[in-house]
mmCIF file of C-alpha atoms in Angstrom:
data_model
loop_
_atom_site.group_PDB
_atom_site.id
_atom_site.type_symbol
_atom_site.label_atom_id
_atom_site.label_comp_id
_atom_site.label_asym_id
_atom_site.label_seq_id
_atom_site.Cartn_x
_atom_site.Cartn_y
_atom_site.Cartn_z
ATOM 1 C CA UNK A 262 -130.423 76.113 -95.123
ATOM 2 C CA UNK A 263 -129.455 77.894 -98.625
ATOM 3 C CA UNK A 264 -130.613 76.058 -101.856
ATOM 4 C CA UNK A 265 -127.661 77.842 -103.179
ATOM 5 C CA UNK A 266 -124.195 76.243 -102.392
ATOM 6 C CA UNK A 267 -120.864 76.705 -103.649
ATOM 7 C CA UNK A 268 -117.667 74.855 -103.184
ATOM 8 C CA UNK A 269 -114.918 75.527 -102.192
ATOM 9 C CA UNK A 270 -115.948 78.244 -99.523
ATOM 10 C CA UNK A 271 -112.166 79.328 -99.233
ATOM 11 C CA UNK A 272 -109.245 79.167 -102.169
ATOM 12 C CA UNK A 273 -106.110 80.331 -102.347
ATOM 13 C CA UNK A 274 -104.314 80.245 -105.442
ATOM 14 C CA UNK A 275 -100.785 81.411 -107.294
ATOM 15 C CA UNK A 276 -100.731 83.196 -110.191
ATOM 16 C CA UNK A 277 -100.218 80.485 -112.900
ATOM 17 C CA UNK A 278 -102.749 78.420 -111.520
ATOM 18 C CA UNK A 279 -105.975 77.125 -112.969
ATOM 19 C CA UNK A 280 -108.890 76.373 -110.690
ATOM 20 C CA UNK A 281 -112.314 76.310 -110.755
ATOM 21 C CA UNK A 282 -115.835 77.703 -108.468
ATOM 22 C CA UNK A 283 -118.760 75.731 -108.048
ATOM 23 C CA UNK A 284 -122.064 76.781 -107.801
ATOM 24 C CA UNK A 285 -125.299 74.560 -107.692
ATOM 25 C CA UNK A 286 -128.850 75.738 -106.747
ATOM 26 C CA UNK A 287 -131.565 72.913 -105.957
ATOM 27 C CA UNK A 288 -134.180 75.628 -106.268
ATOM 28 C CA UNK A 289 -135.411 74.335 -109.972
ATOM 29 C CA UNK A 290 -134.784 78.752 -110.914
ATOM 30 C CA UNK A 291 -134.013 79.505 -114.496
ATOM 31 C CA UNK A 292 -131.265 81.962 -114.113
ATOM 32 C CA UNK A 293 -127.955 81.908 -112.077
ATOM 33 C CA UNK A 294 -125.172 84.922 -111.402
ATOM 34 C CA UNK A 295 -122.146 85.306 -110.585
ATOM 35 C CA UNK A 296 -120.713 88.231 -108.426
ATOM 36 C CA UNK A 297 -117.236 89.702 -106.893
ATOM 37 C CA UNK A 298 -117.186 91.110 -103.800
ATOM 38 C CA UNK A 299 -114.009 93.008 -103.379
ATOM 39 C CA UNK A 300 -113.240 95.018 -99.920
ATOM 40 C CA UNK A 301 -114.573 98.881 -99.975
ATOM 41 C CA UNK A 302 -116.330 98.017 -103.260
ATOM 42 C CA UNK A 303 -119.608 97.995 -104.266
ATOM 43 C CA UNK A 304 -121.229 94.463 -105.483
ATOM 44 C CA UNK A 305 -119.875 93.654 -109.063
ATOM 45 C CA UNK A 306 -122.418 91.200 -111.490
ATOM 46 C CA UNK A 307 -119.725 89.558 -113.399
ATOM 47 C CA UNK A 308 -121.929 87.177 -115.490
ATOM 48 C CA UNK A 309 -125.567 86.262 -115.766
ATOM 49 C CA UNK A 310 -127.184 82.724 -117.273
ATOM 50 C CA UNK A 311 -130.531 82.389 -117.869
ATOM 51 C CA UNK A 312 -132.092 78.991 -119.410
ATOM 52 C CA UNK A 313 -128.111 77.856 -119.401
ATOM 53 C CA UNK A 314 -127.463 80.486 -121.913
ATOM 54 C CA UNK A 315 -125.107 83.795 -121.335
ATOM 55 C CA UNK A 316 -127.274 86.713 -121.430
ATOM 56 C CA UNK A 317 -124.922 89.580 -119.554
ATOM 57 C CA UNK A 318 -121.013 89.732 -119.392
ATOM 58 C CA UNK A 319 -120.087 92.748 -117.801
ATOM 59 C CA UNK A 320 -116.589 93.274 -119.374
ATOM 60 C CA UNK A 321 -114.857 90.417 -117.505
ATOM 61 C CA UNK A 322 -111.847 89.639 -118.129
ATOM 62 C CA UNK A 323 -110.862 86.439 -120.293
ATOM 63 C CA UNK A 324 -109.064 85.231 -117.416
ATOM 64 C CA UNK A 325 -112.676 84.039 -115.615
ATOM 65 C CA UNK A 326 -114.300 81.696 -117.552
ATOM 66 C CA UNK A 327 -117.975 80.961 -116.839
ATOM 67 C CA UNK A 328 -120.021 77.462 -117.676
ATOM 68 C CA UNK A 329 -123.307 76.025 -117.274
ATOM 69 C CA UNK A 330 -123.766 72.834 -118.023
ATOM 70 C CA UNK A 331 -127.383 72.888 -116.736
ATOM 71 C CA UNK A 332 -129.665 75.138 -115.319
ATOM 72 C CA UNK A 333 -128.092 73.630 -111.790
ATOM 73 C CA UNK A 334 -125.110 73.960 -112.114
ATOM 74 C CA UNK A 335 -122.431 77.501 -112.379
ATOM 75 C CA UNK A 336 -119.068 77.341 -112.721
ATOM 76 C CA UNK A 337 -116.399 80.147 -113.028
ATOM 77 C CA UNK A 338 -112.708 78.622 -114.707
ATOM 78 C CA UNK A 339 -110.100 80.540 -113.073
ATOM 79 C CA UNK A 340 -106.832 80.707 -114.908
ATOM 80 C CA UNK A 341 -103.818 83.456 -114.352
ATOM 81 C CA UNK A 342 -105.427 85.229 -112.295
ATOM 82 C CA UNK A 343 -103.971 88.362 -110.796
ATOM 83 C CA UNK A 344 -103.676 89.799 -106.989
ATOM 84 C CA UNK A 345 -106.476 92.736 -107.253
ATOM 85 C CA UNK A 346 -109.043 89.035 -108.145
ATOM 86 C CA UNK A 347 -108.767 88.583 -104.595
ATOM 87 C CA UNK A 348 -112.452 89.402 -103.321
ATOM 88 C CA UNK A 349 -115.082 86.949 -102.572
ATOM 89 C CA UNK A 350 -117.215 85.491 -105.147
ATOM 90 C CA UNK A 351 -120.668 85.241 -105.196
ATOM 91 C CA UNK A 352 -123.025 83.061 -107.067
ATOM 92 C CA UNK A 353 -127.048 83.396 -107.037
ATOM 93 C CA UNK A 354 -130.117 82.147 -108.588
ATOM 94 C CA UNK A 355 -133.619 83.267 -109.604
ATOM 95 C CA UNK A 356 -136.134 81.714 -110.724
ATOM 96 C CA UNK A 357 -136.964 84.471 -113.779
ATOM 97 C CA UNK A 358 -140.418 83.872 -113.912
ATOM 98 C CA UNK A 359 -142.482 85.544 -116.722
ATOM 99 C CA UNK A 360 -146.023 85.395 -115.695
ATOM 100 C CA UNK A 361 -147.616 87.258 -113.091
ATOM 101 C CA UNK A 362 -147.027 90.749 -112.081
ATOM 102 C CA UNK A 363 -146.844 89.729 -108.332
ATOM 103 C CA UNK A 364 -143.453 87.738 -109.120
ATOM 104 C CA UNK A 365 -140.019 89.757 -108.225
ATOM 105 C CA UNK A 366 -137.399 87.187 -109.065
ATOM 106 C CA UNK A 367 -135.552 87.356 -105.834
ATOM 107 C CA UNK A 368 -132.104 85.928 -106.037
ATOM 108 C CA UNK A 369 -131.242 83.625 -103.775
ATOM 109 C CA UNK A 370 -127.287 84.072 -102.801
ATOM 110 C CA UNK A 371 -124.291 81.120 -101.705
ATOM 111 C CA UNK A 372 -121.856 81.509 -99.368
ATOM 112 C CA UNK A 373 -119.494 82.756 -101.708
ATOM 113 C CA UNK A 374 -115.684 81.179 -102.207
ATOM 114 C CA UNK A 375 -113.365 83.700 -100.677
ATOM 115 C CA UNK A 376 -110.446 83.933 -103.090
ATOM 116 C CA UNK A 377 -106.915 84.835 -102.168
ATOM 117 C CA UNK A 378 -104.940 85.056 -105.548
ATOM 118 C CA UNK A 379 -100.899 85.518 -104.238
ATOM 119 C CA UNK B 172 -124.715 108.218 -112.525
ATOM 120 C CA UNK B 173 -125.232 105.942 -109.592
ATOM 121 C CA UNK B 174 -128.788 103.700 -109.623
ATOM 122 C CA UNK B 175 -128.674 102.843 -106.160
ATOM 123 C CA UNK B 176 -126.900 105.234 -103.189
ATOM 124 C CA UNK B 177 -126.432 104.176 -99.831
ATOM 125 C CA UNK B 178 -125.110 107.249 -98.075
ATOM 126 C CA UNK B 179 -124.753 105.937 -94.732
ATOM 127 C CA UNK B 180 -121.384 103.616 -94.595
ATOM 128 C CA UNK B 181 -121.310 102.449 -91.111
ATOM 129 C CA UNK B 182 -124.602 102.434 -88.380
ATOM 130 C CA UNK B 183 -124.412 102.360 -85.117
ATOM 131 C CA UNK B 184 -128.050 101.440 -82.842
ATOM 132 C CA UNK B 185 -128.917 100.487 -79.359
ATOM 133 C CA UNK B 186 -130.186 97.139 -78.835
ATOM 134 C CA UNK B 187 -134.161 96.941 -78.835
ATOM 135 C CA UNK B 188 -134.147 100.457 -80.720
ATOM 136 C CA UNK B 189 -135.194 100.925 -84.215
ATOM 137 C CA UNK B 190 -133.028 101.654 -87.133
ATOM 138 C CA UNK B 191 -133.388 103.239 -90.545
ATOM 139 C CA UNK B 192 -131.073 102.539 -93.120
ATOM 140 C CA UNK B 193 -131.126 104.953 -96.147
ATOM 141 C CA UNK B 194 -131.502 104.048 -99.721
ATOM 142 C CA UNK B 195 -131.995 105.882 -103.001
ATOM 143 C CA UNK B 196 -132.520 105.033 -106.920
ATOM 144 C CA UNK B 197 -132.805 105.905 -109.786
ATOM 145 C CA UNK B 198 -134.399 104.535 -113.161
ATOM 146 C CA UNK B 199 -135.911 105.673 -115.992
ATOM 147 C CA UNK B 200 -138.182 102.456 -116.018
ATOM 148 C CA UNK B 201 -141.597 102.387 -114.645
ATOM 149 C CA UNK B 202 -141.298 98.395 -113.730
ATOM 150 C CA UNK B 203 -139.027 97.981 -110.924
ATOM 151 C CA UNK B 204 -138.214 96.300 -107.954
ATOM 152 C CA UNK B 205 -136.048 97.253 -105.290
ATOM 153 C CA UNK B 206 -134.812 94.671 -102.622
ATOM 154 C CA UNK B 207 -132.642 94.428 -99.232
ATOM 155 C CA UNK B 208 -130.116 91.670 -98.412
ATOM 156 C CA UNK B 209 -128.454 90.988 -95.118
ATOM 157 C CA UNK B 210 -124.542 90.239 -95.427
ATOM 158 C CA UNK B 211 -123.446 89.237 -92.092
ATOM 159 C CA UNK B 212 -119.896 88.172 -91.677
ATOM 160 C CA UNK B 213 -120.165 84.910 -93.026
ATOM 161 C CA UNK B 214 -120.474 86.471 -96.413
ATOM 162 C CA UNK B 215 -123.689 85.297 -97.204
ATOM 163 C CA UNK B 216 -125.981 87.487 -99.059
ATOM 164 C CA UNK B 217 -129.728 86.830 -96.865
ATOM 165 C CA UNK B 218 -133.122 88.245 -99.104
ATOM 166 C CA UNK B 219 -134.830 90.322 -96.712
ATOM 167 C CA UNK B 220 -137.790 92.261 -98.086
ATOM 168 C CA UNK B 221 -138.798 93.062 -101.118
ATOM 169 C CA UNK B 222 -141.124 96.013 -102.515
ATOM 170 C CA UNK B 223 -142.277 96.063 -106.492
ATOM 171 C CA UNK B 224 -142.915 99.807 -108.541
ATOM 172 C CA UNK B 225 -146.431 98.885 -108.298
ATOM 173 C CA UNK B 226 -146.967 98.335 -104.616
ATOM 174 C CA UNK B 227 -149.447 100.135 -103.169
ATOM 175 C CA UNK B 228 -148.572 100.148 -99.393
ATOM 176 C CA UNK B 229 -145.303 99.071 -98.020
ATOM 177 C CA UNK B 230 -143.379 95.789 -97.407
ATOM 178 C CA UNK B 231 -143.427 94.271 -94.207
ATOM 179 C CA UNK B 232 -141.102 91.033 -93.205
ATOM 180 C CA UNK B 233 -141.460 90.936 -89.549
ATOM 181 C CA UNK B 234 -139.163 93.396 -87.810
ATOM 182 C CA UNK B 235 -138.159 94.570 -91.268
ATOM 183 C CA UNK B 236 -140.189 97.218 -92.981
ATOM 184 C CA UNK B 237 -139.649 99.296 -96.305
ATOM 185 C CA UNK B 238 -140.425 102.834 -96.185
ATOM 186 C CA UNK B 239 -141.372 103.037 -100.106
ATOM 187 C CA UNK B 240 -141.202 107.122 -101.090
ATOM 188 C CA UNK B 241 -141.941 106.551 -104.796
ATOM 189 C CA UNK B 242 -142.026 110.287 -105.683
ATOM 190 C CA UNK B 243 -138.584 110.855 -104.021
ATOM 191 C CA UNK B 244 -137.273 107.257 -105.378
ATOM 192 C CA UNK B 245 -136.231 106.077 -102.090
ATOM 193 C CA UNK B 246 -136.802 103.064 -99.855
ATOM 194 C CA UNK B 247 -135.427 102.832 -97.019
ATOM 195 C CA UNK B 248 -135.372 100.155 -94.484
ATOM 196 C CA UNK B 249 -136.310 100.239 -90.923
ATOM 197 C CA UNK B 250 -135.768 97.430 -88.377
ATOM 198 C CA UNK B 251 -137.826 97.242 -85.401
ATOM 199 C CA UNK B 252 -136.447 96.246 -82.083
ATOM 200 C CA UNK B 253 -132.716 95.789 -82.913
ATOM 201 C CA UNK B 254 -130.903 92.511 -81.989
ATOM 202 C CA UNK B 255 -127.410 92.008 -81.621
ATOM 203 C CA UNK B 256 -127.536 88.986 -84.331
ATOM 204 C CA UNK B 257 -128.896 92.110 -86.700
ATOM 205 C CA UNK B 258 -125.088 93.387 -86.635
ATOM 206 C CA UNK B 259 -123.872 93.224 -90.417
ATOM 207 C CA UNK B 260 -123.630 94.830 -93.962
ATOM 208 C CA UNK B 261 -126.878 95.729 -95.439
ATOM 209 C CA UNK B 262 -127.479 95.929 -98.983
ATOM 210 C CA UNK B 263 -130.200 98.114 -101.176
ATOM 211 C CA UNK B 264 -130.582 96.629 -104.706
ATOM 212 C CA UNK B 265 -132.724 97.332 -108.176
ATOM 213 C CA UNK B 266 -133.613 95.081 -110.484
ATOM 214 C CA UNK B 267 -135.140 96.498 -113.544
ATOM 215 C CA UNK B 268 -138.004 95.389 -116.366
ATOM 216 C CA UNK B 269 -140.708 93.739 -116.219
ATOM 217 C CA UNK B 270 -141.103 91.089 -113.365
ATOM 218 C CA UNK B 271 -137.679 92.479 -112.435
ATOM 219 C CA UNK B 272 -135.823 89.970 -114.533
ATOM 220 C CA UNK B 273 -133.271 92.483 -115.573
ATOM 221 C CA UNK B 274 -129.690 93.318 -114.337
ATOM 222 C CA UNK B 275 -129.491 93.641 -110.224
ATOM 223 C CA UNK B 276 -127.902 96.511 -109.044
ATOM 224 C CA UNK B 277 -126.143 97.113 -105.504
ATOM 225 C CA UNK B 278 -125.273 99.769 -103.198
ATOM 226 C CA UNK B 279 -122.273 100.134 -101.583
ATOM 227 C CA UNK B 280 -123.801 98.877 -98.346
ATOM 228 C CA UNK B 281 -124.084 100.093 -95.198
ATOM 229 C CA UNK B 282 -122.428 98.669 -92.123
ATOM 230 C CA UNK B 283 -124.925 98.203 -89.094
ATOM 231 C CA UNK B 284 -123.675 97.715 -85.094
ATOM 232 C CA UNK B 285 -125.793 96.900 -83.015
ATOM 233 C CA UNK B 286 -124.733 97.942 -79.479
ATOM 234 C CA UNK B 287 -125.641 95.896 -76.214
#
């Protein structure tokens, strides 16, 4: 079973709407992603946390909206979104560990939330 | 340029045979680490192996094994004894830095069927 889970797994949404992705890792890692997954396209890092504090934003539109609270806990605040946002959306988790040159930070993936914007 | 090329889109492989998926990088960085994830229909993302800049031989995970060509900046994987269950995308990814904690980056995947 993934330590990683997000809710919902499937959303579909209209234009004006404002909704929200949940991601929550019980893994105790530091850091926590999210990705989009769109068809015929490679994997897209939209936003990285690490120690609850935004350290990458890959020129994401204003219209997704990350948060986290807690080093648990990833959300991504959807609002106007357009049709081409339909992909599936990917949060992970790793544990960015700073000693010992064995360690590789794996990230540990959720489901994803597959998001049909209409 | 492209950090990490997957030139193979779709695979095709006879149950019980082996299979070797193609991957290639490229970084200017000396500490690296260079991973494979299993996407199977579902959509989750599955960590398969892992090999670091500084291993000496290459990863093994059971029937999953890293063919680490340092000089040629390529690390492919090879599954032993296909299973139909082994039927999904496959992923090649880089993380940069020191203890990898910097930026993943993906390939574009390659599709594996596994044939009965």
């Amino acid at each position: 079973e993934t330590g990683v889970t997000q809710t919902p797994r499937h959303l579909v949404m209209g234009m004006t709407n404002k909704k929200s992705l949940k991601c929550e890792q019980h893994l105790g890692h530091n850091a926590m992603y999210w990705y989009k997954q769109s068809a015929k396209k490679p994997l897209e890092l939209m936003f990285v946390y690490s120690l609850e504090e935004r350290v990458e934003n890959n020129s994401v539109p204003s219209r997704f909206s990350p948060e986290c609270p807690n080093s648990s806990h990833l959300f991504l605040h959807l609002h106007t979104l357009q049709p081409e946002d339909s992909a599936l959306y990917l949060c992970a988790s790793s544990p960015e560990a700073t000693t010992g040159s064995s360690s590789y930070n794996e990230q540990f993936f959720g489901p994803g939330t597959r998001l049909t914007v209409l | 340029a492209q950090k990490i090329t997957q030139t193979q889109p779709g695979m095709f492989v006879q149950e019980k045979e082996a299979v070797t998926l193609d991957c290639t990088y490229d970084t200017s960085d000396p500490s690296y680490g260079l991973f494979w994830y299993k996407q199977p229909s579902s959509g989750e993302m599955i960590f398969l192996i892992y090999q670091g800049s500084y291993d000496q031989q290459n990863a093994t995970e059971g029937r999953y094994s890293l063919n680490f060509q340092k000089a040629r900046k390529s690390a492919n994987l090879v599954i032993s004894a296909s299973q139909l269950g082994d039927s999904a995308m496959y992923f090649c990814a880089m993380r940069e830095g020191r203890n990898n904690a910097g930026k993943s980056t993906f390939g574009d995947g390659t599709t594996l069927t596994v044939k009965p």
